[in-house]
Structure formats: C-alpha cells, structure tokens
CSV table of C-alpha atoms in Angstrom, one decimal:
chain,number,residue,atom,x,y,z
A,3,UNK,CA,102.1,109.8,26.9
A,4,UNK,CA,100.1,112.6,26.1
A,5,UNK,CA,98.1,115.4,28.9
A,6,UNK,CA,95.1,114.3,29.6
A,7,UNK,CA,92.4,116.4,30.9
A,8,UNK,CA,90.0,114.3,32.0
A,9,UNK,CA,92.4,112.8,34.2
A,10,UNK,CA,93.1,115.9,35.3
A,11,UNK,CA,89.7,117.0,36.6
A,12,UNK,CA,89.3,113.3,38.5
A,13,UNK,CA,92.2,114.2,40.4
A,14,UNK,CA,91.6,117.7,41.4
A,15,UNK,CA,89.7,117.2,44.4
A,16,UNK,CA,92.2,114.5,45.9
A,17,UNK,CA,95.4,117.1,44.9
A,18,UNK,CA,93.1,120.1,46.8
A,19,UNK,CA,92.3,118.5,49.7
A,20,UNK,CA,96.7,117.9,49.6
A,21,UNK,CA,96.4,121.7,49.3
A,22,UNK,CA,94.5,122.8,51.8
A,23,UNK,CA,96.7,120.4,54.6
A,24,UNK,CA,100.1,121.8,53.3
A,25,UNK,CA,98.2,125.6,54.0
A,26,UNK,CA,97.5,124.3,57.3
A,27,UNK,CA,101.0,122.9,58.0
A,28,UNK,CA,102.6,125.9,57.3
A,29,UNK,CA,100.5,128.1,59.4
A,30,UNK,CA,101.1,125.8,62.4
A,31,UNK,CA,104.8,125.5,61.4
A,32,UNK,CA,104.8,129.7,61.4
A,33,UNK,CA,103.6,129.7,64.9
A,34,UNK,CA,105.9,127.1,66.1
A,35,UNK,CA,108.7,128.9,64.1
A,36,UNK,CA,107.8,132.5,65.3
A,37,UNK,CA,107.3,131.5,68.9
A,38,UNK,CA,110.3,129.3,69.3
A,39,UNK,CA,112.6,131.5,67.5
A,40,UNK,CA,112.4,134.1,70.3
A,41,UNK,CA,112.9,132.1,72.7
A,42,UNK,CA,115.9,131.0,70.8
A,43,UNK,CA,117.1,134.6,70.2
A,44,UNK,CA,116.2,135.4,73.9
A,45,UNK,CA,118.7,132.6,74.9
A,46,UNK,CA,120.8,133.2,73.1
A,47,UNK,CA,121.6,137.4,73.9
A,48,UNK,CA,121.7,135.8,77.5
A,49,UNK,CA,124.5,137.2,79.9
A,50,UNK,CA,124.8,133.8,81.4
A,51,UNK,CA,127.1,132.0,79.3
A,52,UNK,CA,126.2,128.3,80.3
A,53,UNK,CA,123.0,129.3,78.8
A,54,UNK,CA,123.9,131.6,75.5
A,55,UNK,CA,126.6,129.2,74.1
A,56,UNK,CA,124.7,126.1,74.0
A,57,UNK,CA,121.8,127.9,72.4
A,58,UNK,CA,124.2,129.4,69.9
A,59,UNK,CA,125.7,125.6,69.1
A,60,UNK,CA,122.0,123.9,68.8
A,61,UNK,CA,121.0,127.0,66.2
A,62,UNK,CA,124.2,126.3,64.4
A,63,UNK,CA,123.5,122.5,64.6
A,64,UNK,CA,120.1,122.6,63.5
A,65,UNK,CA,120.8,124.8,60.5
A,66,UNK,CA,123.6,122.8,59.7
A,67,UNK,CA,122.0,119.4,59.3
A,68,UNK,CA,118.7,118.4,56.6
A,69,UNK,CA,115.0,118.9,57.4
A,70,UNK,CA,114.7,115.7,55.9
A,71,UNK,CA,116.7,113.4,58.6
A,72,UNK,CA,115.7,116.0,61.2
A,73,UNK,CA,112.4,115.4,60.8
A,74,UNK,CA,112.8,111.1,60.9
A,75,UNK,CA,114.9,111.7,63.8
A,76,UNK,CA,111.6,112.8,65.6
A,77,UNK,CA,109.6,109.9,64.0
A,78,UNK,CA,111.8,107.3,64.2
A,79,UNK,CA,113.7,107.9,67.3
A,80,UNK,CA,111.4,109.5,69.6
A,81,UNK,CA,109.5,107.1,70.0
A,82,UNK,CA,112.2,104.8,71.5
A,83,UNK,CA,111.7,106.9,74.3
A,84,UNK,CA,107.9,106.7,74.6
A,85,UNK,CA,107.4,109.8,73.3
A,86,UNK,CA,104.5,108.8,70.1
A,87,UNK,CA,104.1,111.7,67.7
A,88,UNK,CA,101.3,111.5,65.0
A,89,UNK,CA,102.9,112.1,61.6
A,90,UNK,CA,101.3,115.6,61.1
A,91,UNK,CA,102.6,116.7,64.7
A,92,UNK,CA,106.1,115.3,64.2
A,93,UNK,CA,106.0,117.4,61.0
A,94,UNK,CA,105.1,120.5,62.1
A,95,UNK,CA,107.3,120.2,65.4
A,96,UNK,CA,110.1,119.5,62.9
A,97,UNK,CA,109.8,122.1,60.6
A,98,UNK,CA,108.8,124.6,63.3
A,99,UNK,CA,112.2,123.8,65.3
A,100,UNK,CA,114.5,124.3,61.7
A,101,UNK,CA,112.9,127.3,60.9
A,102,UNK,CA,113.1,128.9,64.5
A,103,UNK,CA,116.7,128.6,64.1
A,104,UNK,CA,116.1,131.2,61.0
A,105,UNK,CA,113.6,133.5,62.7
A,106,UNK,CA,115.8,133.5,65.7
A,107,UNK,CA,118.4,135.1,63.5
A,108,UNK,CA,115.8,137.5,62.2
A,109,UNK,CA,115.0,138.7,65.5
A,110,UNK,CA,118.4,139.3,67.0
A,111,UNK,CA,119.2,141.3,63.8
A,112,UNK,CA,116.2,143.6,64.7
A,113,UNK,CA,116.8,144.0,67.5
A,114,UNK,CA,120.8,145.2,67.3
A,115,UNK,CA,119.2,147.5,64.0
A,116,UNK,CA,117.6,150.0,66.8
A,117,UNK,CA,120.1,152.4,67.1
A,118,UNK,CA,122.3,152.4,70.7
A,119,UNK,CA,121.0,155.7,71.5
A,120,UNK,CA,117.7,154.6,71.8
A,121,UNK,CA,118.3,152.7,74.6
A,122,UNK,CA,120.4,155.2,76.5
A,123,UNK,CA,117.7,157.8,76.1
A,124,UNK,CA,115.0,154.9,77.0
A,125,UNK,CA,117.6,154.3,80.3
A,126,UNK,CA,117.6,158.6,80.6
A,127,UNK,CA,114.3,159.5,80.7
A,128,UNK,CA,113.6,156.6,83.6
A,129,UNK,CA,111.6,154.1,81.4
A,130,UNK,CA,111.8,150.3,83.4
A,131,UNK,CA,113.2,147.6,81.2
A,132,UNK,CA,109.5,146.4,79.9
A,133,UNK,CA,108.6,149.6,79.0
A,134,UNK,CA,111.6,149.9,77.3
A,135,UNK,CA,111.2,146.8,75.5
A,136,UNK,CA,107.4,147.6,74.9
A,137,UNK,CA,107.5,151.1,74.3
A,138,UNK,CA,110.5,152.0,72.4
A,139,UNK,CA,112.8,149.0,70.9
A,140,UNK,CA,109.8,146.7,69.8
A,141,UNK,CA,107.6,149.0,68.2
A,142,UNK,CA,111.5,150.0,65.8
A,143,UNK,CA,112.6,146.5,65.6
A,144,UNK,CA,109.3,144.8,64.6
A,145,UNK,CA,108.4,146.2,60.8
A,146,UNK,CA,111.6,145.9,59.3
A,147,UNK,CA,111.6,142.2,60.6
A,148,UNK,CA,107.9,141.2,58.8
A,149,UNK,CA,109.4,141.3,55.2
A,150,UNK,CA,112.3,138.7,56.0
A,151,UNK,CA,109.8,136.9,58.6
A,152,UNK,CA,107.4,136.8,55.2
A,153,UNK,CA,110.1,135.5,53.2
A,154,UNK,CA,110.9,132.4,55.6
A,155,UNK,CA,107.1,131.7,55.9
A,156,UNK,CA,107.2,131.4,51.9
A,157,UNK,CA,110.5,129.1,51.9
A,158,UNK,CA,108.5,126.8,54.7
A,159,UNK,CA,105.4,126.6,52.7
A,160,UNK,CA,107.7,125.0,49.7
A,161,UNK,CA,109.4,122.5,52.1
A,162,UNK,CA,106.1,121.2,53.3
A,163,UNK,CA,106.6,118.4,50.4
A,164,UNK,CA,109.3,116.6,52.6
A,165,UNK,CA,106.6,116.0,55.0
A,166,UNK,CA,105.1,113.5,52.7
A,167,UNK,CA,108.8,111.5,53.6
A,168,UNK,CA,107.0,110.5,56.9
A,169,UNK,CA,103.9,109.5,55.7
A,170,UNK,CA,101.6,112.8,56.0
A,171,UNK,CA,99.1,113.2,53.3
A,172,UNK,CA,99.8,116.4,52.2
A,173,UNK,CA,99.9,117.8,48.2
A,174,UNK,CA,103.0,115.7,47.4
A,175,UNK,CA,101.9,112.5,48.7
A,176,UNK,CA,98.4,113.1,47.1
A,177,UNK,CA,99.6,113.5,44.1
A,178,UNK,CA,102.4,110.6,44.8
A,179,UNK,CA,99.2,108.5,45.3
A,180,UNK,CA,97.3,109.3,42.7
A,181,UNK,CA,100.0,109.1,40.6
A,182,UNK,CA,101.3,105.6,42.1
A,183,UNK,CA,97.7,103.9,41.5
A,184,UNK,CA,96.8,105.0,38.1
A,185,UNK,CA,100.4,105.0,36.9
A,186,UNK,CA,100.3,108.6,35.4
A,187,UNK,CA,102.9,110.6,36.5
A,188,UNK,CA,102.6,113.6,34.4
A,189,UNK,CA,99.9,115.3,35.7
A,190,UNK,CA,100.0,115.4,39.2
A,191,UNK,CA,103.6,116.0,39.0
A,192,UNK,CA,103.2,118.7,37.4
A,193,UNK,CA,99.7,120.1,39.2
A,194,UNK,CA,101.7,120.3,41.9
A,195,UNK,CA,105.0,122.4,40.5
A,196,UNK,CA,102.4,124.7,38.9
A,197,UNK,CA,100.5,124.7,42.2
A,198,UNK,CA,103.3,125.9,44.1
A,199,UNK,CA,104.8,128.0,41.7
A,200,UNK,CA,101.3,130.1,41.4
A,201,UNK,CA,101.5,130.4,45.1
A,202,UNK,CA,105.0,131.1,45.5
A,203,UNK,CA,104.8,133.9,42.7
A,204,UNK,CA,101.7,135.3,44.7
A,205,UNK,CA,103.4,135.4,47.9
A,206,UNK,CA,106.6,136.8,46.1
A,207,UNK,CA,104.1,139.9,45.4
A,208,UNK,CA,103.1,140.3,48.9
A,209,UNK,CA,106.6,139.8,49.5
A,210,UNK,CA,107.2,142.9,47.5
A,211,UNK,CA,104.4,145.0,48.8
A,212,UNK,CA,105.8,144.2,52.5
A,213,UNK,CA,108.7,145.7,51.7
A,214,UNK,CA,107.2,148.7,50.1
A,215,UNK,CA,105.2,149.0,53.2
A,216,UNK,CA,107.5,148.1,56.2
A,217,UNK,CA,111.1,148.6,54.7
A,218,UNK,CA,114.1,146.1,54.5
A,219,UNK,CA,116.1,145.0,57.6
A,220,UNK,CA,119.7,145.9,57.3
A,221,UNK,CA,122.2,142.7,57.3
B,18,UNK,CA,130.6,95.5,67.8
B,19,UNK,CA,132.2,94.4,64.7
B,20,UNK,CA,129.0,94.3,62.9
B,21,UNK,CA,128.3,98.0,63.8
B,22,UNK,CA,131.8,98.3,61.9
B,23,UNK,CA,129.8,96.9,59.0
B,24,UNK,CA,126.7,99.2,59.2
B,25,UNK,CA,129.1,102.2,59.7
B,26,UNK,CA,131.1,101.4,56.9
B,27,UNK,CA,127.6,101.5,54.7
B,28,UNK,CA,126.6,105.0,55.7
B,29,UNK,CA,130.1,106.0,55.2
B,30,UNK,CA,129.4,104.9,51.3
B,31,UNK,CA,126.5,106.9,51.7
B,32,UNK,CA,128.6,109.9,52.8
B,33,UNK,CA,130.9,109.7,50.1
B,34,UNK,CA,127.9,109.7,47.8
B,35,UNK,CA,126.9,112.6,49.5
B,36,UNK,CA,129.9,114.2,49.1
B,37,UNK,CA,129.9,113.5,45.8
B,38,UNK,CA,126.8,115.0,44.9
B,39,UNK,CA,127.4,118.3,47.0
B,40,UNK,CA,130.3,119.0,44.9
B,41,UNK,CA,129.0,118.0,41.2
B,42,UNK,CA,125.9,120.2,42.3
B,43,UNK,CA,127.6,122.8,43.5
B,44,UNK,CA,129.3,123.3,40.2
B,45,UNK,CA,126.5,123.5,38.0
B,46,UNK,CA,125.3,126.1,40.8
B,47,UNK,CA,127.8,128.2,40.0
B,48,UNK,CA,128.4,128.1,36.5
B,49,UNK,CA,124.0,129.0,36.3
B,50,UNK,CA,124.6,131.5,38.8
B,51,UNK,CA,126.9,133.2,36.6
B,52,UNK,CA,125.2,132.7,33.8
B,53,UNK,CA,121.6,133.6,34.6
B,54,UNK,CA,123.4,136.5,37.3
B,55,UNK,CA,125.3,138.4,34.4
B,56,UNK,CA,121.9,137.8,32.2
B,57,UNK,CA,119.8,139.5,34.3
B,58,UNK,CA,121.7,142.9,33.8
B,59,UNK,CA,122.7,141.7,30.4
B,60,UNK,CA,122.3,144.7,27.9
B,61,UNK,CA,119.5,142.6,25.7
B,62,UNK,CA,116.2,142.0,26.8
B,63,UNK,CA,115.6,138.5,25.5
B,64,UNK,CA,118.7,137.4,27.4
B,65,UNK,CA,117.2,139.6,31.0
B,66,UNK,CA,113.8,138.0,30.4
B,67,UNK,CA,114.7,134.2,29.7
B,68,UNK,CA,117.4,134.4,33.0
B,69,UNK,CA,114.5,136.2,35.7
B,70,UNK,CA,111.8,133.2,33.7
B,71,UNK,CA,114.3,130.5,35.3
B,72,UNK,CA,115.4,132.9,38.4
B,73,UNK,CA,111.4,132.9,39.5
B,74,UNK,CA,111.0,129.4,38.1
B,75,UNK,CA,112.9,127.2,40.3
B,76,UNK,CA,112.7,130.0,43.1
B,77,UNK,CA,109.5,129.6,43.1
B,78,UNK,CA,109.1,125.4,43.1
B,79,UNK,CA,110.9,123.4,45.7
B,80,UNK,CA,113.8,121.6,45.4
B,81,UNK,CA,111.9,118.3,46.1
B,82,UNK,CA,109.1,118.8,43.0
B,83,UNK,CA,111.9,119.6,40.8
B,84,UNK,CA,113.3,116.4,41.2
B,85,UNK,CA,110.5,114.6,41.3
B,86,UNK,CA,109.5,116.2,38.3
B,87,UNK,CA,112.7,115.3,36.4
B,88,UNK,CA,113.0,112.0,37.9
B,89,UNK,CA,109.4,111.2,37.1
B,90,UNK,CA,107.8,112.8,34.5
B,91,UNK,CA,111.0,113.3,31.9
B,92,UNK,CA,110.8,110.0,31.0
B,93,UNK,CA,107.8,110.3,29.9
B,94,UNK,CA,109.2,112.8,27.2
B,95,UNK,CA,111.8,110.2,26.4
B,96,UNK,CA,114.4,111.6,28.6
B,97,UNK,CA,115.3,108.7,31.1
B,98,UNK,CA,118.4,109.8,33.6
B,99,UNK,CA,120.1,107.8,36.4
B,100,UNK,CA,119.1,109.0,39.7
B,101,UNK,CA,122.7,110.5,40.4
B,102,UNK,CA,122.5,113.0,37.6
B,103,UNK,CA,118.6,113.9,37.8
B,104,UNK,CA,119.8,115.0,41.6
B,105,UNK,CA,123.1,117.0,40.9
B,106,UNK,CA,120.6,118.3,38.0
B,107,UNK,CA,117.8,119.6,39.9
B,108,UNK,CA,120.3,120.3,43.2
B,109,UNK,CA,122.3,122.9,40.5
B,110,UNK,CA,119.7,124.2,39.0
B,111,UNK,CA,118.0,125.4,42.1
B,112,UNK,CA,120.3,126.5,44.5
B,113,UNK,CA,122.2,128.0,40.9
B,114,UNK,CA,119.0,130.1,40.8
B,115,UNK,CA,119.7,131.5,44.6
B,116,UNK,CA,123.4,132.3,43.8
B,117,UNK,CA,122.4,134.1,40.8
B,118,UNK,CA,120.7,136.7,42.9
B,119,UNK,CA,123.9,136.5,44.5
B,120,UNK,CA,125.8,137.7,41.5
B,121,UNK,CA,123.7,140.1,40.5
B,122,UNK,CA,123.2,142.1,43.7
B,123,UNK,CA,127.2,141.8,44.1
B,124,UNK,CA,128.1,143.3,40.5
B,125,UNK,CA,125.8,145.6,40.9
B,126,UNK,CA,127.2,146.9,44.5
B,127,UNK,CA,130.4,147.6,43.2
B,128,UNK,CA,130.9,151.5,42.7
B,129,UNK,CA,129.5,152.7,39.4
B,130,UNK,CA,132.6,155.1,39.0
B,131,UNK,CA,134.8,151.5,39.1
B,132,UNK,CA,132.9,151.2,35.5
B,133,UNK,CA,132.6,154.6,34.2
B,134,UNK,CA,136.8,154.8,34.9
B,135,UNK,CA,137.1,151.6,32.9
B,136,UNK,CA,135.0,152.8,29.6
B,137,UNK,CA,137.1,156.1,30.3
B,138,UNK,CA,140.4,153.8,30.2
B,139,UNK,CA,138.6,152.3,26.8
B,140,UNK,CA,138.6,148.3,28.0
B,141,UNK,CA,136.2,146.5,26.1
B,142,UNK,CA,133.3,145.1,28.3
B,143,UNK,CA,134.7,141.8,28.8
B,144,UNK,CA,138.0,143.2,30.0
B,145,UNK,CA,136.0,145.8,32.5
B,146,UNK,CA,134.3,142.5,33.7
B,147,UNK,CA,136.8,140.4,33.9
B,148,UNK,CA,139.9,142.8,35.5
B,149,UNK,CA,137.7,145.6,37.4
B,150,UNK,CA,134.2,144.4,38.4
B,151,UNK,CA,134.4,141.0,39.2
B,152,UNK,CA,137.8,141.2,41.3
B,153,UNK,CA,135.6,143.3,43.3
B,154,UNK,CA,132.3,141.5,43.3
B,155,UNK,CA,133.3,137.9,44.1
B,156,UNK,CA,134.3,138.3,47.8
B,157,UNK,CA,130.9,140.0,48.4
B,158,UNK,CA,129.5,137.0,47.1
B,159,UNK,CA,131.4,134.2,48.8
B,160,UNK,CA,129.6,134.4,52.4
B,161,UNK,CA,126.7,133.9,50.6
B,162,UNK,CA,128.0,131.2,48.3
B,163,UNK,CA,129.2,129.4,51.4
B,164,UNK,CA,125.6,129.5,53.0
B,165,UNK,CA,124.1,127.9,49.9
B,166,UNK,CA,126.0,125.4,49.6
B,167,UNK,CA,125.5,124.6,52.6
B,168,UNK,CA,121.7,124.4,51.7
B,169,UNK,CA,122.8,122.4,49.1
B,170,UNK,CA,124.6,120.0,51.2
B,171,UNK,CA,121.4,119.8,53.6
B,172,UNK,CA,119.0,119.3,49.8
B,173,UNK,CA,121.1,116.2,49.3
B,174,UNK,CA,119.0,114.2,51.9
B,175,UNK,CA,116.1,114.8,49.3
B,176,UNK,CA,117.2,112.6,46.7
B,177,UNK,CA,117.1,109.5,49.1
B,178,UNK,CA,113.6,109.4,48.3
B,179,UNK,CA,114.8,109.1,44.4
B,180,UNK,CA,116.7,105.5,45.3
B,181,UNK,CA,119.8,107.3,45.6
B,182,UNK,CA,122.3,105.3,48.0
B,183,UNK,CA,123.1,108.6,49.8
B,184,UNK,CA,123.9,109.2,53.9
B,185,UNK,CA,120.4,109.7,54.5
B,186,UNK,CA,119.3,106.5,52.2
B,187,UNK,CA,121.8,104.4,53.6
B,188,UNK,CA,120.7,105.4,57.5
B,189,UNK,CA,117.1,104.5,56.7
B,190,UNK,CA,118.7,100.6,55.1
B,191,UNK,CA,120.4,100.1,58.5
B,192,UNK,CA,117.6,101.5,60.7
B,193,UNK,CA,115.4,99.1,58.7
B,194,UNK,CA,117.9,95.7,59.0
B,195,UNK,CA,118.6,96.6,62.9
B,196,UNK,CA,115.8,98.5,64.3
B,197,UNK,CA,118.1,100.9,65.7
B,198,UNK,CA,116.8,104.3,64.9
B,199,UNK,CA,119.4,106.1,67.8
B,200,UNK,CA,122.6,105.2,66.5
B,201,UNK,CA,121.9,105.5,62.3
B,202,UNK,CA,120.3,108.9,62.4
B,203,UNK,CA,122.6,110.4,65.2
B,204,UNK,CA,125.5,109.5,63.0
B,205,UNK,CA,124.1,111.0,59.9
B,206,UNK,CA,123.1,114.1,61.6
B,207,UNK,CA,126.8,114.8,63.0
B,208,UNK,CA,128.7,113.5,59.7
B,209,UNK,CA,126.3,115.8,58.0
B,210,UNK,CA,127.3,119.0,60.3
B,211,UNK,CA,130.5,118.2,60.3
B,212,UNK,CA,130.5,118.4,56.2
B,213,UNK,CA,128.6,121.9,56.4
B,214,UNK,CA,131.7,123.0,59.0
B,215,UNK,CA,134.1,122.2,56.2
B,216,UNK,CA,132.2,124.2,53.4
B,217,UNK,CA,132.2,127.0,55.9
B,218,UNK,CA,135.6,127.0,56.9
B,219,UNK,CA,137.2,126.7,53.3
B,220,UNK,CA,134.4,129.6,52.2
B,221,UNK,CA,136.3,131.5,55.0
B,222,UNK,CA,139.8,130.5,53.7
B,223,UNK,CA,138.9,131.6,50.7
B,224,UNK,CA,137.9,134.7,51.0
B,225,UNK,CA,140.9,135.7,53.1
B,226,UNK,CA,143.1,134.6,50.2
B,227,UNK,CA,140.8,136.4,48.0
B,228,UNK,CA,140.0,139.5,49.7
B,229,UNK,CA,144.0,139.6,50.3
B,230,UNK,CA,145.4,143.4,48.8
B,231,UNK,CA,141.7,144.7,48.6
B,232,UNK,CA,142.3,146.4,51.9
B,233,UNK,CA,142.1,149.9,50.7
B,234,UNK,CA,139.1,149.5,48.0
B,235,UNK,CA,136.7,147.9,50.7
C-alpha cells in the first residue's frame, strides 16, 4: 500500500481537531498536576506523621502502578459509587493525579536545594514564616524547578494518547477512527508519530532554552 | 467464591504475561542503551549522529504510537509480528532510548584522569572501557536503570490495547464477564505495585553487590 496524499489532506481537519483537544488536555492536566503536587509535597514534609507517611505511600503507589489501569479505575469503578465522570474529566483527573506524584517530587527537591542558612538568617533577621516562605525560599527554589516542571509537562503531553483507552476523542482516537473506517492505517498512524515528534522536538528546544535561562535543579 | 478462584487465576496468566514482557523488554533496553549510549560519544560522527537520530526519535514519540505504529502500519511494508514481540519491540526500544542517556551521562561522569591514567598505562580502548570506566560507571547508572524499568513495567499496560492477554487485558475480560469493576482493577493495581517493589529491591541488591570494594573511589 502505497502514501497517499489525497487521503492525507481529507483527513487533516479530523486529525487537527484530535490536536487541538490533546493541547487542551494537557494544559488542564498541568494545572491539576502543578496544583495537586504541592499539596502532595506539603503533606508530605508534614511533622505529623499520621499525615506525612500515608502521603509518602499513595506517591509511591501511584508512581508505582500504570496510567493506563489508573485511569479505568476512575471510569470504571467510580462510578459504582455514584460518582459519574465524563470521559475527558476522568482523563484529565487521571493524568493530573499520576503526574502530581512527579511534580511533588520536583518541589520538595527545590525546596531542600535552598541552602540551610537561608533559613536561619530568614529566622535571624525576624521575618514570620510567610514572609519567609514568600520572601526568601520561594523566590530560590522556584526557577531551578521550571526546567524539570517543563520536562514533565512535555512527557504528559505524549501520554495524552492513552486517553483515547477510555473513549476521549483526542489525536490517537481520531486518527484510530479514521483509520478504522477507511481501512488505511498508514497515514494517520503515522500523522500522528510525526505530529508529536515535531512538537516534542519543539518543546525539547524550549526545554533547552529553560535551562539556559533558569538553570538545572541539583538531584 | 470458587469462581472468583477462576477469574483470579486468569489475571494471574495475565501477570505472568506481564512479567514476561517486562523482562524480554527490559533486555533489549539495555543492550540499545549501550549501544546507542557508547555511540553517542563514539569517536566517528556517523556512528554519534545515527545514535542521537534514534535517542530524539523515540524520545520524542510516545511509547503507545510506537506500537501502534509497528503493530499497525508494518504490515503494511510486509512485516507482520505477533503482538508479544511488536510490544517487547517498541517497550525496548523506547525505554532503551532513556537508559542510553543513562549511559552516557554516567561514562562521561567518571574522572577524566581515570582515562588519561589508562592511555598512560597503554590499554587499548576496549580494555580502558571494559576494566577502568565502566566498573565505575555502571553503579551510577543502576538507580536510574531501576526507575525505568519500572516505567517499563507500568508501559506494559499499553499493549492490552494491541490484543495482548496481559494483567491489564485480562482485568478488562473479567470486568466485562462479571460486571465487577472493584475487585479486577484493585487486584491488578496491587499485583502491579507489588512487581515495581521487586525491580526496586533487586536494583538495590544489586548495586550493593556491585558498588562492594568501590568505597574509596566514590
């Protein structure tokens, strides 16, 4: 079977409007990531024990097991309980909660990269504990954190595709449909490798550049 | 209660097939770790260029368009594999990419006077590789090697969606014959941490034995 084109251009339109929903799943996803992953990393620098060594044990859960049966177990089981996602909320939920696990680590390593002595001269000079926070250890922990931030935000954008496994219509299953009704796999299969490899490579640059810019957080 | 014997005993298939997979993929992941890791710092260009081509290549696609892609459209050139191998294909070849990172950023953190003493001592450049740098380099890399294969492990669930009788595969058949979604996917998630607990664990065994009489160098 031989590239075809014309084929091609028919199912553009279809395999961009996939696009454009896997752009906005993995801006929503970023939110839910970058928001929940402090709370995690909040939780779990907690003094109170009952509540830092569960946290600990659902991060190491979470990043232990697949996205894949993660995200059925909030479609299918969820609602057994009553609780009725649609497919795209489920998704992003899903993805949002596996990749907090990763942020979270993020942000507990930038926090512990602000040297010691920060804080005791914060704690010297009087500052209160928010303006400690605001003032001196997030304004050092924070650019060193948006490369490797960046980096998970690029890995989330090419694991959007296992959305498709519960029934959202983003690029993959576009291009799974198109290809399913007109029985030509070649094309959109491989639209949507070069698709994501053009926007991977991109990002890989602004990758780069926020490095340049904002420096590399130590491990 | 025996029949959930029955259903349990299918997705323990699955988890052998899982298993299975982990390991087979695993290898490859190595062996193209090490081979597209030493080519990116090998001394000839063609070599350095053809390794970062398939570094940013299946870096840059997901795992899950990989396989589709070789489960779908290779047949089309004639090339027709069983579900099994197109996954421990695509699962090697893409977590082989990460690792060979891995292998490059370790050989290239061991000292530079470790090589300049071992040209001094005239080794040839397989014996400096072999005896000096790569003794040294491969317990940087195992933490890391541990961690991807445990993304490995968690990629596995992809190729249910290629037909493959894996855990994840197997959990969907019994949710779909019971109409129990609870006790399926609750099972699958455990057996599947308890798998990435093992690869940790023998990652860290491992390395102890390996980093054993490195005491003073590190």
């Amino acid at each position: 079977m031989e590239w075809d084109w014309a084929f091609v251009a028919k199912i553009m339109p279809t395999l961009l409007e996939g696009l454009k929903l896997t752009v906005l799943i993995t801006i929503l996803s970023a939110f839910v990531a970058a928001g929940l992953g402090l709370v995690l990393a909040i939780a779990k620098r907690s003094r109170n024990g009952w509540i830092a060594k569960p946290t600990a044990m659902l991060i190491e859960f979470i990043r232990g097991t697949p996205l894949l049966v993660q995200l059925y177990f909030i479609f299918f089981v969820l609602p057994d309980v009553g609780i009725v996602l649609p497919p795209l909320v489920a998704g992003v939920i899903g993805m949002g909660l596996h990749y907090a696990t990763y942020t979270a680590e993020v942000y507990r390593a930038g926090i512990e990269n602000v040297p010691k002595g920060q804080w005791e001269a914060a704690r010297a000079t009087n500052l209160t504990v928010p303006q400690t926070w605001i003032h001196v250890v997030i304004p050092q922990a924070l650019p060193p954190m948006i490369p490797a931030l960046a980096n998970y935000l690029i890995a989330m954008f090419k694991e959007t595709p296992l959305l498709s496994a519960i029934t959202v219509l983003e690029l993959m299953n576009q291009a799974k449909s198109v290809a399913n009704s007109n029985y030509r796999y070649i094309e959109p299969m491989t639209l949507v490798g070069a698709f994501f490899l053009v926007m991977s490579l991109l990002s890989v640059i602004l990758l780069r550049w926020l490095e340049r810019r904002y420096g590399r957080l130590a491990k | 209660m025996t029949e959930w014997y029955g259903y349990l005993k299918m997705i323990l298939d699955g988890a052998a097939v899982t298993a299975e997979l982990t390991i087979m993929g695993s290898a490859l992941a190595l062996l193209m770790a090490f081979v597209a890791g030493l080519g990116r710092i090998a001394p000839w260009s063609p070599v350095r260029w053809l390794s970062s081509i398939y570094i940013e290549f299946f870096r840059g696609t997901s795992i899950f368009v990989q396989l589709f892609w070789v489960y779908f459209v290779l047949p089309f050139a004639g090339i027709t594999l069983s579900p099994l191998l197109a996954g421990v294909l695509a699962l090697g070849l893409n977590v082989g990419a990460y690792g060979a990172e891995v292998v490059r950023g370790a050989i290239l953190a061991v000292p530079r006077d470790q090589s300049e003493a071992s040209v001094a001592l005239n080794f040839t450049r397989f014996q400096r590789m072999w005896y000096v740098i790569l003794p040294q380099a491969v317990p940087l890399m195992l933490p890391t090697f541990g961690n991807n294969a445990i993304e490995l492990l968690k990629a596995t669930a992809v190729v249910s969606l290629i037909s493959l009788t894996d855990m994840t595969f197997q959990a969907q058949v019994v949710r779909s014959q019971t109409g129990s979604t609870l006790f399926p996917f609750i099972t699958i998630l455990i057996l599947y941490f308890i798998m990435a607990l093992a690869i940790s664990a023998s990652v860290r065994g491992l390395e102890r034995r390996m980093t054993r009489g490195l005491d003073g160098v590190r």
